[in-house]
């Protein structure tokens, strides 16, 4: 497919990426804004220890429900911990869970989808029935059940999300792969004696890569919300870990009157970050995978 | 059509079996022993002697081989026995009978809320493509998809408490007994749950509508001089609703799942709060039954959607 084109050089690649990002900025301003939000999240997550004014775990007994002040910009929580510091460190939890669960879950699911579509026959049938059997579980219910058995820890959250995310990715990538395999040039390549790996590596992967990238980007947002929801319900990360979801738990009815700020900031942070990933994913879809465009 | 229905129904049974196997697998294969918790209480393993553990395992039936436990569970299911609570020793079905209608009503109300917002928004957005309205609606729906259920629910509770100094009456009254109290109890949870889903369905409605508006028959309708309204509502809308219906089926599943969160925030005594309760007590028969029930509801709704879809669109049943 790429034959006849000059081999890409590093300089050429740089020019192409530079040009592509300029075009992306011009044509997809919303997506660029989303990318900025994502970069902000990464920046905050990396710099949290430098930015945070307090230790996020440190209890200040005299500051329980302290109103926002010059010293504690976003106030204190029900145990007197600094909300701003916990918010900044919370970016690390969200980013970690989002990247690892999607990196493993969506990639494994995608691999299963591609191989299942390529293998066809009985393998495909069995794999698809398994995917069918996983689809009717609402992610939050499946996640809850698994966390209930596994016990709260950040690694268990990732494990649960990997299992939750796999079937959707497998289904999407399988459909894409079937579309590619049906194309005439792929059939031609098979007729010419192209081997399995040549087919997968040269024809299928390049063609489903766009879908994979878009799906992964969008799913990071879902995964972040899922972690926050599980932690909100008390079965995600352990309660002392500064997760945005767990921080919102403190803001339910019990404390509604005493610390309204507890409800606002963590939820706002999640929404902004997920909004960023969704905008970016939407823009990437327009660029990389016009077939999916709405 | 009947052949299609028969085919779908025949596929339903093996899917159900696989679904039950998945639930059973998750509960029993993942590490974690309920007997330890039940025998040891708060101290964990330290509080449980080996004899006590063995006795508890025998009582729960978890000392049997896995395949035997699974067969017994499924055999019970077929007879309508959902299992016996580890903690209370009562049949799980008694609890579900009280709790399930609450969550179902909540999910149905949220579903109505979501579609009342989503359908007009998506259609109008597609018809006025690239207008200010469309642009705002698109940003609003992406933002809506990004807001977590639980945050919206918490914000609504806060708004009610702080602005109006009012809280929905606690508990649950059946709608045919106390309709007014029932609505007060469930309208706000349904709003919180439905609003987030409205964004999702709205986005799909827009793209489905855009696809249809590009079709030849819509151009023909316009070319023969039909009024704009007639083209949009009679020709485009009907066809655009088909793909939306499929997504709505899955959206109902998401809403059933979302009730867990909304019920926790609004303290609604539904199946979701029962699930959380069951999890915290490691009452696995209860958890197993609830997860299975939710999955079955989702499967049935989607089967119904598919059948209606096939009935409306002959291309599906002959494919």
XYZ file of C-alpha atoms in Angstrom:
613
model
C 0.000 0.000 0.000
C 2.845 2.391 0.851
C 5.090 1.160 -1.944
C 6.346 3.785 -4.341
C 6.436 6.420 -1.624
C 9.873 7.627 -0.479
C 11.046 6.173 2.812
C 10.150 8.537 5.638
C 13.149 10.361 7.108
C 13.361 11.892 10.538
C 13.401 15.403 9.049
C 10.465 14.591 6.844
C 8.616 13.167 9.794
C 9.236 16.307 11.807
C 7.924 18.480 8.988
C 4.882 16.264 8.624
C 4.074 16.260 12.329
C 4.678 20.022 12.532
C 2.440 20.629 9.554
C -0.200 18.238 10.810
C -0.397 19.867 14.216
C -0.725 23.316 12.623
C -3.591 22.055 10.489
C -5.115 20.373 13.555
C -4.967 23.633 15.510
C -6.582 25.534 12.657
C -9.311 23.059 11.731
C -10.111 21.687 15.161
C -9.951 24.534 17.650
C -12.259 22.686 20.069
C -10.080 19.596 19.962
C -6.997 21.732 20.513
C -8.699 23.216 23.581
C -9.383 19.665 24.744
C -5.753 18.784 24.199
C -4.801 21.778 26.318
C -7.001 20.529 29.181
C -5.359 17.124 28.912
C -1.880 18.700 28.964
C -2.935 20.708 31.998
C -3.942 17.486 33.765
C -0.588 15.904 32.935
C 1.244 19.015 34.097
C -0.632 19.171 37.392
C -0.171 15.453 37.985
C 3.589 15.736 37.424
C 4.050 18.909 39.439
C 1.612 18.082 42.271
C 4.301 17.797 44.988
C 5.697 21.231 44.038
C 2.326 22.932 43.630
C 0.539 21.569 46.698
C 0.773 23.894 49.716
C 0.198 21.031 52.204
C 0.726 17.288 52.509
C -2.528 15.850 51.101
C -2.660 13.236 53.880
C -1.886 15.601 56.766
C -4.753 16.050 59.239
C -5.329 19.474 60.728
C -7.696 18.837 63.628
C -8.476 22.537 64.027
C -9.320 22.966 60.355
C -12.266 20.569 59.939
C -14.627 22.136 57.427
C -12.484 25.277 57.430
C -13.948 27.743 54.952
C -11.739 28.720 52.018
C -9.219 31.270 53.215
C -5.908 32.752 52.150
C -4.051 29.906 53.820
C -6.317 27.084 52.609
C -7.464 28.415 49.279
C -10.180 25.780 48.783
C -10.860 25.137 52.455
C -10.488 22.000 54.561
C -12.380 18.721 54.408
C -14.176 16.741 57.117
C -10.837 15.653 58.623
C -9.182 19.033 58.223
C -7.069 18.056 55.205
C -6.286 20.750 52.637
C -8.748 20.404 49.738
C -6.471 22.124 47.199
C -3.553 19.794 47.910
C -5.769 16.737 47.685
C -7.242 18.064 44.455
C -3.756 18.469 42.929
C -2.647 14.994 44.007
C -5.987 13.614 42.825
C -4.891 14.434 39.270
C -2.255 11.704 39.656
C -4.836 9.068 40.616
C -7.135 9.977 37.754
C -4.362 10.087 35.186
C -2.778 6.863 36.430
C -6.028 4.909 36.450
C -7.163 6.397 33.139
C -3.925 5.664 31.293
C -3.201 2.208 32.682
C -6.730 0.799 32.501
C -7.222 2.080 28.954
C -3.673 1.234 27.916
C -4.176 -2.376 28.978
C -7.952 -2.851 28.604
C -8.588 -1.159 25.275
C -5.365 -2.514 23.764
C -6.096 -6.095 24.822
C -9.695 -5.725 23.687
C -8.563 -4.296 20.351
C -6.123 -7.149 19.871
C -8.832 -9.694 20.631
C -11.165 -7.941 18.191
C -8.636 -7.846 15.341
C -7.524 -11.448 15.809
C -11.100 -12.679 16.212
C -12.190 -11.004 12.984
C -9.085 -12.227 11.173
C -9.397 -15.800 12.407
C -13.112 -15.991 11.659
C -14.935 -19.309 11.925
C -15.321 -21.028 15.259
C -12.802 -18.826 17.080
C -14.696 -15.714 16.073
C -18.006 -17.265 17.090
C -16.774 -18.245 20.553
C -15.043 -14.925 21.196
C -18.091 -12.963 20.094
C -20.431 -14.958 22.328
C -18.104 -14.173 25.239
C -18.212 -10.497 24.318
C -22.017 -10.724 24.082
C -22.115 -12.189 27.555
C -20.076 -9.297 28.964
C -21.994 -6.513 27.193
C -25.278 -6.547 29.170
C -23.565 -5.626 32.430
C -23.675 -1.909 33.102
C -19.993 -1.012 33.679
C -20.638 0.443 37.102
C -22.451 -2.700 38.292
C -19.767 -5.026 36.971
C -17.066 -2.812 38.445
C -18.827 -2.710 41.807
C -19.228 -6.485 41.955
C -15.557 -7.028 41.113
C -14.358 -4.423 43.595
C -16.572 -5.980 46.242
C -14.771 -9.268 45.776
C -11.269 -7.873 45.256
C -11.301 -5.181 47.955
C -10.394 -1.533 47.502
C -7.009 -0.709 46.086
C -5.846 1.309 43.127
C -4.524 -1.784 41.331
C -7.792 -3.597 41.794
C -9.606 -0.612 40.285
C -7.347 -0.887 37.233
C -7.929 -4.651 37.028
C -11.715 -4.220 37.260
C -11.704 -1.485 34.611
C -9.562 -3.575 32.269
C -12.215 -6.301 32.350
C -15.017 -3.759 31.951
C -13.371 -2.002 28.988
C -12.257 -5.027 26.983
C -15.530 -6.205 25.413
C -16.484 -2.807 23.947
C -13.048 -2.365 22.382
C -13.087 -5.914 21.028
C -16.457 -5.353 19.396
C -15.548 -2.013 17.782
C -12.189 -3.185 16.455
C -13.675 -6.450 15.189
C -16.215 -4.552 13.126
C -13.490 -2.286 11.721
C -11.266 -5.244 10.897
C -14.067 -7.090 9.124
C -14.559 -3.977 6.986
C -10.870 -3.905 6.067
C -10.583 -7.637 5.378
C -13.511 -7.371 2.982
C -11.733 -4.728 0.863
C -10.537 -5.758 -2.555
C -6.889 -4.835 -2.026
C -6.756 -7.088 1.013
C -8.372 -9.917 -0.908
C -5.825 -9.273 -3.646
C -3.004 -9.478 -1.134
C -4.356 -12.814 0.123
C -4.644 -14.064 -3.469
C -1.023 -13.070 -4.074
C 0.041 -15.219 -1.149
C 0.473 -12.540 1.517
C 1.053 -14.224 4.882
C -0.847 -13.679 8.101
C 1.597 -11.200 9.621
C 1.973 -9.250 6.418
C -1.793 -8.938 6.237
C -2.219 -7.906 9.849
C 0.833 -5.663 9.967
C 0.535 -4.003 6.561
C -3.164 -3.858 5.842
C -5.233 -4.308 8.960
C -3.307 -2.461 11.675
C -2.665 0.745 9.690
C -6.337 0.875 8.789
C -7.753 0.316 12.241
C -5.167 2.459 14.038
C -7.290 5.593 13.738
C -10.281 3.902 15.331
C -8.072 2.561 18.089
C -6.591 5.974 18.899
C -10.000 7.672 18.917
C -11.543 4.929 21.027
C -8.663 4.990 23.500
C -8.805 8.769 23.872
C -12.554 8.794 24.482
C -12.350 5.813 26.825
C -9.773 7.484 29.090
C -12.547 9.906 30.032
C -14.950 7.049 30.794
C -12.317 5.257 32.839
C -11.614 8.375 34.913
C -15.333 8.765 35.632
C -15.625 5.059 36.447
C -12.773 5.218 38.955
C -14.286 8.321 40.520
C -17.717 6.660 40.704
C -16.343 3.535 42.367
C -14.329 5.611 44.805
C -17.373 7.793 45.416
C -19.326 4.690 46.418
C -16.496 3.688 48.738
C -15.243 0.611 46.888
C -12.607 2.200 44.626
C -9.296 3.409 46.003
C -8.895 3.299 49.815
C -10.695 6.277 51.403
C -7.583 8.161 52.533
C -6.139 8.293 48.997
C -6.912 11.668 47.408
C -9.189 10.501 44.583
C -11.600 13.066 43.162
C -14.457 10.609 43.493
C -13.738 9.788 47.123
C -13.375 13.513 47.864
C -16.933 14.059 46.651
C -18.227 11.354 49.012
C -17.500 13.691 51.894
C -19.990 16.069 50.329
C -23.097 13.896 50.478
C -26.132 14.759 52.580
C -24.349 14.353 55.880
C -22.029 17.284 55.296
C -24.110 19.264 52.802
C -24.630 22.150 55.168
C -21.124 22.328 56.632
C -18.836 22.347 53.626
C -20.460 23.116 50.301
C -17.044 23.594 48.660
C -16.349 19.893 49.204
C -18.930 19.080 46.544
C -17.839 21.593 43.955
C -14.135 21.328 43.189
C -13.478 17.595 42.755
C -16.540 17.188 40.516
C -15.519 20.224 38.511
C -12.020 18.810 38.086
C -13.356 15.467 36.811
C -15.786 17.153 34.439
C -13.107 19.433 32.980
C -10.617 16.630 32.446
C -13.172 14.293 30.893
C -14.477 17.193 28.790
C -10.901 17.648 27.575
C -10.503 13.998 26.599
C -13.915 13.988 24.892
C -13.178 17.138 22.873
C -9.797 15.774 21.869
C -11.277 12.418 20.926
C -14.019 14.086 18.907
C -11.498 16.139 16.965
C -9.182 13.188 16.438
C -12.116 11.211 15.072
C -12.820 13.886 12.488
C -9.186 13.808 11.404
C -8.263 10.141 11.730
C -11.476 8.296 11.104
C -13.924 10.197 8.950
C -16.101 7.091 8.609
C -17.138 7.404 12.232
C -17.946 11.078 11.941
C -21.367 12.206 13.102
C -40.487 -12.074 10.651
C -41.356 -15.143 12.781
C -38.172 -16.848 11.689
C -36.199 -13.849 12.877
C -38.038 -13.830 16.218
C -37.405 -17.545 16.674
C -33.718 -17.115 15.848
C -33.313 -14.293 18.326
C -35.160 -16.171 21.064
C -33.078 -19.278 20.462
C -29.893 -17.210 20.873
C -31.253 -15.720 24.083
C -30.942 -18.857 26.202
C -27.233 -19.573 25.593
C -26.474 -15.887 26.131
C -28.271 -16.041 29.486
C -26.241 -19.081 30.466
C -22.978 -17.367 29.524
C -24.055 -14.273 31.436
C -24.720 -16.345 34.549
C -21.330 -18.004 34.100
C -19.624 -14.602 33.904
C -21.256 -13.425 37.133
C -20.460 -16.654 38.893
C -16.892 -16.513 37.643
C -16.373 -12.965 38.841
C -17.735 -13.663 42.286
C -16.067 -17.009 42.839
C -12.834 -17.061 40.875
C -11.503 -13.690 41.961
C -9.640 -13.885 45.260
C -11.548 -13.157 48.479
C -13.300 -15.600 50.796
C -16.637 -14.566 52.285
C -16.300 -17.219 54.966
C -13.274 -15.417 56.407
C -15.256 -12.218 56.748
C -18.371 -13.870 58.136
C -16.514 -16.092 60.602
C -13.926 -13.569 61.687
C -16.086 -10.483 61.779
C -14.205 -7.193 61.965
C -10.855 -8.785 62.899
C -10.624 -10.741 59.668
C -8.673 -13.992 59.553
C -7.305 -13.470 63.060
C -10.755 -13.836 64.602
C -11.590 -17.078 62.814
C -10.389 -20.466 63.958
C -9.921 -23.196 61.379
C -12.881 -25.187 62.674
C -15.139 -22.145 62.653
C -14.070 -21.329 59.093
C -14.797 -24.865 57.955
C -18.189 -24.785 59.634
C -19.090 -21.466 57.973
C -17.900 -22.736 54.584
C -20.001 -25.834 54.976
C -23.026 -23.763 55.905
C -22.569 -21.474 52.910
C -21.812 -24.352 50.583
C -18.516 -22.747 49.513
C -16.612 -25.904 50.497
C -18.099 -27.689 47.479
C -16.262 -27.753 44.126
C -16.976 -24.699 41.941
C -18.759 -26.531 39.133
C -21.073 -28.105 41.700
C -21.825 -24.702 43.258
C -22.561 -23.274 39.838
C -24.857 -26.114 38.831
C -26.752 -25.790 42.077
C -27.135 -22.049 41.583
C -28.404 -22.378 38.008
C -30.726 -25.248 38.963
C -32.160 -22.971 41.631
C -32.531 -20.105 39.156
C -34.533 -22.281 36.801
C -36.927 -23.069 39.649
C -37.177 -19.364 40.512
C -34.911 -19.653 43.559
C -32.363 -16.844 43.432
C -30.399 -18.103 46.400
C -30.295 -17.523 50.150
C -28.647 -14.536 51.772
C -25.364 -15.416 53.532
C -26.005 -12.781 56.142
C -29.713 -12.982 56.926
C -30.451 -16.530 55.821
C -33.593 -15.330 54.033
C -34.418 -15.996 50.356
C -32.858 -13.277 48.199
C -35.999 -13.028 46.125
C -37.933 -11.519 49.059
C -35.558 -8.543 49.192
C -35.594 -8.129 45.440
C -39.362 -8.124 45.291
C -39.400 -5.022 47.480
C -36.410 -3.238 45.943
C -36.536 -4.003 42.243
C -39.690 -1.965 41.405
C -38.076 1.128 42.966
C -35.009 0.977 40.725
C -37.056 0.049 37.705
C -39.320 3.052 38.165
C -36.288 5.303 38.665
C -34.625 3.991 35.508
C -37.816 4.335 33.461
C -38.345 7.905 34.653
C -34.732 8.783 33.904
C -35.140 7.208 30.480
C -38.159 9.430 29.790
C -36.301 12.519 31.027
C -33.278 11.691 28.855
C -35.340 11.237 25.711
C -37.548 14.270 26.303
C -34.369 16.347 26.302
C -32.324 14.415 23.750
C -34.689 13.916 20.829
C -35.785 17.533 20.264
C -32.260 18.796 20.971
C -30.605 16.384 18.550
C -33.139 16.940 15.769
C -33.095 20.701 16.004
C -29.331 20.693 16.149
C -29.137 18.623 12.949
C -31.767 20.629 11.089
C -30.051 23.910 11.957
C -26.611 22.526 11.284
C -23.722 24.921 11.991
C -26.047 27.517 13.493
C -25.327 29.080 16.860
C -27.905 26.711 18.365
C -26.173 23.695 16.864
C -22.802 24.864 18.122
C -24.082 25.465 21.646
C -25.967 22.176 21.658
C -22.854 20.293 20.563
C -20.666 21.821 23.224
C -23.434 21.273 25.796
C -23.772 17.609 24.884
C -20.023 16.963 25.012
C -19.976 18.735 28.366
C -23.005 16.714 29.471
C -21.301 13.458 28.573
C -18.333 14.543 30.702
C -20.220 15.270 33.929
C -20.226 12.238 36.233
C -23.652 11.027 37.435
C -22.724 11.282 41.066
C -21.586 14.886 40.825
C -24.795 15.992 39.153
C -26.770 14.165 41.833
C -24.748 15.784 44.620
C -25.184 19.227 43.038
C -28.951 18.746 42.778
C -29.149 17.715 46.441
C -27.100 20.784 47.343
C -29.297 23.048 45.266
C -32.440 21.672 46.885
C -31.045 21.937 50.396
C -29.321 25.293 50.142
C -31.585 27.214 47.808
C -34.980 25.811 48.694
C -34.231 24.389 52.135
C -36.123 21.288 51.068
C -35.301 17.625 50.729
C -37.306 14.934 48.952
C -39.158 12.771 51.507
C -36.993 9.807 52.467
C -37.898 6.225 51.727
C -40.189 4.991 49.013
C -43.946 4.975 48.568
C -45.392 2.990 45.690
C -46.806 5.217 42.982
C -50.265 3.610 43.191
C -50.430 4.219 46.930
C -49.024 7.708 47.361
C -48.519 9.117 43.860
C -47.580 12.612 45.032
C -45.024 11.450 47.605
C -43.674 8.928 45.120
C -43.043 11.604 42.507
C -41.428 13.916 45.051
C -39.130 11.067 46.010
C -38.085 10.077 42.518
C -38.299 13.123 40.234
C -34.985 14.610 41.301
C -33.000 11.380 41.222
C -34.514 10.745 37.782
C -33.462 14.213 36.635
C -29.915 13.681 37.869
C -29.701 10.319 36.163
C -31.494 11.264 32.956
C -29.745 14.565 32.273
C -26.347 12.953 31.804
C -27.760 10.343 29.475
C -29.663 12.963 27.509
C -26.348 14.304 26.269
C -25.313 10.905 24.985
C -28.564 10.127 23.191
C -28.762 13.706 21.913
C -25.394 13.426 20.185
C -26.498 10.260 18.472
C -29.831 11.706 17.431
C -27.993 14.594 15.811
C -25.660 12.397 13.812
C -28.432 9.960 12.814
C -30.562 12.886 11.684
C -27.679 14.400 9.706
C -27.155 11.080 7.908
C -30.803 10.875 6.949
C -31.014 14.498 5.831
C -28.296 13.720 3.261
C -30.371 10.901 1.724
C -31.799 11.122 -1.766
C -35.392 10.681 -0.690
C -35.123 13.732 1.529
C -33.808 15.716 -1.431
C -36.696 14.371 -3.521
C -39.163 15.416 -0.859
C -37.699 18.902 -0.852
C -37.563 18.996 -4.647
C -41.242 18.264 -4.967
C -41.874 21.331 -2.874
C -42.902 19.856 0.471
C -42.830 22.234 3.404
C -39.728 22.071 5.562
C -41.613 20.776 8.585
C -43.176 17.960 6.634
C -39.809 16.867 5.219
C -38.164 16.873 8.628
C -40.908 15.273 10.685
C -42.499 12.867 8.218
C -39.597 11.821 6.017
C -36.390 12.308 7.993
C -37.335 11.894 11.645
C -38.932 8.440 11.320
C -35.822 6.985 9.721
C -33.426 8.766 12.008
C -35.147 7.273 15.042
C -34.181 3.723 14.054
C -30.476 3.891 14.930
C -31.380 5.957 17.978
C -33.642 3.136 19.210
C -30.707 0.708 19.319
C -28.685 3.113 21.396
C -31.668 3.779 23.627
C -31.763 0.096 24.485
C -28.191 0.231 25.771
C -28.888 3.572 27.363
C -31.533 1.855 29.498
C -28.849 -0.532 30.690
C -26.584 2.335 31.636
C -29.455 3.944 33.514
C -30.135 0.709 35.420
C -26.463 0.765 36.419
C -26.582 4.464 37.233
C -29.375 3.918 39.748
C -26.755 2.521 42.145
C -25.123 5.931 42.330
C -28.261 8.040 42.313
C -29.890 5.891 44.973
C -26.802 6.256 47.151
C -26.893 10.058 46.915
C -30.664 10.522 47.323
C -30.954 7.680 49.845
C -33.557 5.894 47.732
C -34.120 2.346 49.038
C -33.842 0.590 45.684
C -31.865 -2.300 44.302
C -28.720 -0.186 43.981
C -28.540 0.515 47.681
C -29.268 -3.171 48.314
C -26.297 -4.037 46.082
C -23.972 -1.700 48.013
C -25.258 -3.163 51.251
C -24.719 -6.706 49.979
C -21.176 -5.854 48.861
C -20.173 -4.331 52.167
C -21.419 -7.456 53.972
C -19.947 -9.869 51.404
C -23.410 -11.304 50.909
C -22.481 -12.881 47.591
C -25.757 -14.696 46.801
C -27.486 -11.334 47.097
C -24.861 -9.574 44.937
C -24.964 -12.387 42.382
C -28.749 -12.221 42.132
C -28.849 -8.434 41.729
C -26.144 -8.335 39.060
C -27.894 -11.155 37.193
C -31.260 -9.406 37.410
C -29.802 -6.160 36.024
C -28.135 -8.030 33.168
C -31.355 -9.880 32.369
C -33.319 -6.617 32.279
C -30.740 -5.146 29.897
C -30.863 -8.254 27.709
C -34.661 -8.281 27.585
C -34.869 -4.561 26.771
C -32.333 -4.963 23.979
C -34.082 -8.015 22.617
C -37.321 -6.039 22.560
C -35.595 -3.137 20.798
C -34.117 -5.489 18.209
C -37.478 -7.121 17.535
C -39.241 -3.774 17.157
C -36.394 -2.649 14.933
C -36.777 -5.712 12.721
C -40.513 -5.178 12.553
C -40.030 -1.549 11.494
C -37.167 -2.176 9.099
C -37.542 -5.246 6.844
C -33.871 -4.993 5.810
C -32.853 -6.336 9.239
C -34.979 -9.470 9.328
C -34.002 -10.568 5.843
C -30.309 -9.847 6.266
